[in-house]
mmCIF file of C-alpha atoms in Angstrom:
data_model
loop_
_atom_site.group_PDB
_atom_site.id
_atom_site.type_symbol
_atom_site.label_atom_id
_atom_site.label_comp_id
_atom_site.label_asym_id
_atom_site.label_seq_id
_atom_site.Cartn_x
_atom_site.Cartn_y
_atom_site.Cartn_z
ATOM 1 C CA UNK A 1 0.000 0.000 0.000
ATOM 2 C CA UNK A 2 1.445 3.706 -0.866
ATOM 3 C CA UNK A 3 1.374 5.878 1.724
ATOM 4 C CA UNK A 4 2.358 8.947 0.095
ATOM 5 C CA UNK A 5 -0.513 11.383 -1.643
ATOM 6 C CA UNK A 6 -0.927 11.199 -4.575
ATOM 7 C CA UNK A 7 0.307 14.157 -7.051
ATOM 8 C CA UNK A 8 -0.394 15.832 -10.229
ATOM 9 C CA UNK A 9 1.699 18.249 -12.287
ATOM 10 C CA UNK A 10 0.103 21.607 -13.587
ATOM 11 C CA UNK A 11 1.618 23.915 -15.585
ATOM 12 C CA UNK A 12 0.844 27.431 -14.324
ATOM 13 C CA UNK A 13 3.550 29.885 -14.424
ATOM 14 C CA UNK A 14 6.091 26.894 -13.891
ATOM 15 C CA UNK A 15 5.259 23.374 -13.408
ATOM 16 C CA UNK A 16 3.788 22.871 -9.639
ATOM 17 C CA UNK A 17 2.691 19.945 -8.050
ATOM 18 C CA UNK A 18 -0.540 19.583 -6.703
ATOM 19 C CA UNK A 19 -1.569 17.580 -3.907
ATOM 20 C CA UNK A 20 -4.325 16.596 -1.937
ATOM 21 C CA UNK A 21 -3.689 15.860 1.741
ATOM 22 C CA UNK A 22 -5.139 16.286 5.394
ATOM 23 C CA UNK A 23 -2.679 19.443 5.395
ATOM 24 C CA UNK A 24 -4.421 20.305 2.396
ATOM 25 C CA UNK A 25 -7.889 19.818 3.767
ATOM 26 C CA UNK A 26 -6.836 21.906 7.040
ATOM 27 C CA UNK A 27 -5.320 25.016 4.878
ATOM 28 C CA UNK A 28 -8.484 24.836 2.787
ATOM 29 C CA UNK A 29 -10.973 24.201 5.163
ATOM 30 C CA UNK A 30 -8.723 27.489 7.604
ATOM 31 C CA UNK A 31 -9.704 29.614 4.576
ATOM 32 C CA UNK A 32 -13.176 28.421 3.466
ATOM 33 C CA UNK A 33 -15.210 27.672 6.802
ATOM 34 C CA UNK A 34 -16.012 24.365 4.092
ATOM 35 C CA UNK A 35 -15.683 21.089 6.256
ATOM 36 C CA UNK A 36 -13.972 18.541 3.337
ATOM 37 C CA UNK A 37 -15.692 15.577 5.545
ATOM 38 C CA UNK A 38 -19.483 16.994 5.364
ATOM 39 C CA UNK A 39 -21.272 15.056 2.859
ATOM 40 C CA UNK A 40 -22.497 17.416 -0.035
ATOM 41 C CA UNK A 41 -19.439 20.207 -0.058
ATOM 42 C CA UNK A 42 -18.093 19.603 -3.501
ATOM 43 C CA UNK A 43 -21.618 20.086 -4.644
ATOM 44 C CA UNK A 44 -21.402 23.964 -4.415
ATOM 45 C CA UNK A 45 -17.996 24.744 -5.431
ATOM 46 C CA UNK A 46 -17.634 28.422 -6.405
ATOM 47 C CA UNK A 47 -14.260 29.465 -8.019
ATOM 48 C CA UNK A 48 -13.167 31.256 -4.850
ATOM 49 C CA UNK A 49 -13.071 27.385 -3.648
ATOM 50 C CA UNK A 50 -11.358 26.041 -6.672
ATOM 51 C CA UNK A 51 -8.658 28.849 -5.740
ATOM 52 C CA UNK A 52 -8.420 27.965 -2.473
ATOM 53 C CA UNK A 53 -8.218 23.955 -2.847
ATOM 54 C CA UNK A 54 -5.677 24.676 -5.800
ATOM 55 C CA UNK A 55 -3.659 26.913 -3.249
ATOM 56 C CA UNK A 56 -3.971 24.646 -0.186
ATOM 57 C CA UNK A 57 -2.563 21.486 -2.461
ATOM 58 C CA UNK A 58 0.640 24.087 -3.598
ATOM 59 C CA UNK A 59 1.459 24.908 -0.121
ATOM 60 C CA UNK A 60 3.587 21.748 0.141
ATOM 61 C CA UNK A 61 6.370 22.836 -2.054
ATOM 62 C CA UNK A 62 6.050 26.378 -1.655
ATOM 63 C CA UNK A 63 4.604 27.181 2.111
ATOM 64 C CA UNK A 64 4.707 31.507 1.487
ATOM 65 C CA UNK A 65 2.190 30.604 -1.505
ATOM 66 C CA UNK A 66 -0.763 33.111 -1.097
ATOM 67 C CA UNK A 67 -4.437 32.483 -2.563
ATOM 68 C CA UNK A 68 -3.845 35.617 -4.150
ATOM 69 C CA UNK A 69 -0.969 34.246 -5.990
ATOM 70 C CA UNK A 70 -2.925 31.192 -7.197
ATOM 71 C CA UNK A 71 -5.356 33.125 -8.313
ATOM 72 C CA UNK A 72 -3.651 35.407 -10.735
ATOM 73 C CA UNK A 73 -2.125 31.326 -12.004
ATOM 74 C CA UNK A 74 -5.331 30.581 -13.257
ATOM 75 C CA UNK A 75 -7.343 32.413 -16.088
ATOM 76 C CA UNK A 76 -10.242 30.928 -18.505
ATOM 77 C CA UNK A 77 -7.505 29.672 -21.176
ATOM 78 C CA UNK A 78 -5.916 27.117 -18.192
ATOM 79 C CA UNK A 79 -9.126 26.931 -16.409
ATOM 80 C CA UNK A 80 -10.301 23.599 -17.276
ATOM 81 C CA UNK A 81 -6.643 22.199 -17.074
ATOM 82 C CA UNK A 82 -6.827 22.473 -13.420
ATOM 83 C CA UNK A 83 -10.101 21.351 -13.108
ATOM 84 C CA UNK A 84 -9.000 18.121 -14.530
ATOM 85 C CA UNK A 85 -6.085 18.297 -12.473
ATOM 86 C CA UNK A 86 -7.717 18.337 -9.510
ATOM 87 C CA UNK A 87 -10.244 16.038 -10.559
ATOM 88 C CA UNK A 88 -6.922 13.601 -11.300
ATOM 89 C CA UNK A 89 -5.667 13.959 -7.796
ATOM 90 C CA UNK A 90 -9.731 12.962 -6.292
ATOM 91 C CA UNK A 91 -10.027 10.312 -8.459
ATOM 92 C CA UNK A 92 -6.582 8.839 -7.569
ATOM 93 C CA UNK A 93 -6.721 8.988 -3.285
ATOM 94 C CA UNK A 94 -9.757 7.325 -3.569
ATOM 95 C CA UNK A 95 -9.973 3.683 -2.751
ATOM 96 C CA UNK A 96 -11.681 1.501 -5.678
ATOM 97 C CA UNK A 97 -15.009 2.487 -5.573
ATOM 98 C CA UNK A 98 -16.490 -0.352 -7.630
ATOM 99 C CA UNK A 99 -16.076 1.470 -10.939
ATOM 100 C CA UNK A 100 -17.112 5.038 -9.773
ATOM 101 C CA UNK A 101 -14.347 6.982 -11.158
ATOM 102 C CA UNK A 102 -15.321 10.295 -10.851
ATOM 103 C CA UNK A 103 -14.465 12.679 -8.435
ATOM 104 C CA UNK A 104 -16.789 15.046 -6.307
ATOM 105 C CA UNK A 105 -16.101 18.044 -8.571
ATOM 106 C CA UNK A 106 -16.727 15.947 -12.244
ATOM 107 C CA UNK A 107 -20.595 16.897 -12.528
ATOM 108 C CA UNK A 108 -19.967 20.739 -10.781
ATOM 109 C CA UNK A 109 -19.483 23.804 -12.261
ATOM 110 C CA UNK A 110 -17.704 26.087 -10.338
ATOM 111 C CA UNK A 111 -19.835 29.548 -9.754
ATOM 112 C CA UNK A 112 -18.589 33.113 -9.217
#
């Protein structure tokens, strides 16, 4: 069994790793009052939450990372790149779920 989270590359304005771990959670839940455990919070992502969970998954190779940073990363031309990214990282920390691949953001649409 690997231990270690799993990553994803994204090019933004260098290649970054992202990656989706209880720190990860913490720093996003710290800056979103969301609780990542509560059944039904990737249903109402809005992109001040895609920002955040981008920015909380970056901190782990570059800790003085601010969400203000991320969000001048991310613009409509790379937008749906780290969607899928993040998507990626969900759909490979989960254990198999009996051929349920997707992850909780694959049928949302981030809102304003």
């Amino acid at each position: 069994m690997n231990k270690a989270a799993p990553t994803v590359i994204i090019p933004l304005d260098k290649e970054r790793t992202f990656k989706l771990d209880f720190k990860a959670f913490m720093a996003f839940e710290k800056i979103s009052g969301k609780n990542v455990l509560a059944a039904g919070v990737w249903q109402d992502m809005k992109a001040s939450d895609i920002v955040t969970l981008l920015w909380a998954g970056l901190l782990h190779e570059e800790p003085a990372l601010t969400p203000e940073q991320v969000a001048e990363l991310i613009h409509p031309g790379n937008f749906q790149e780290v969607v899928n990214a993040i998507q990626q990282v969900f759909q490979l920390s989960m254990p198999d779920s009996g051929g349920n691949d997707e992850s909780p953001l694959a049928t949302n649409r981030p809102r304003g």
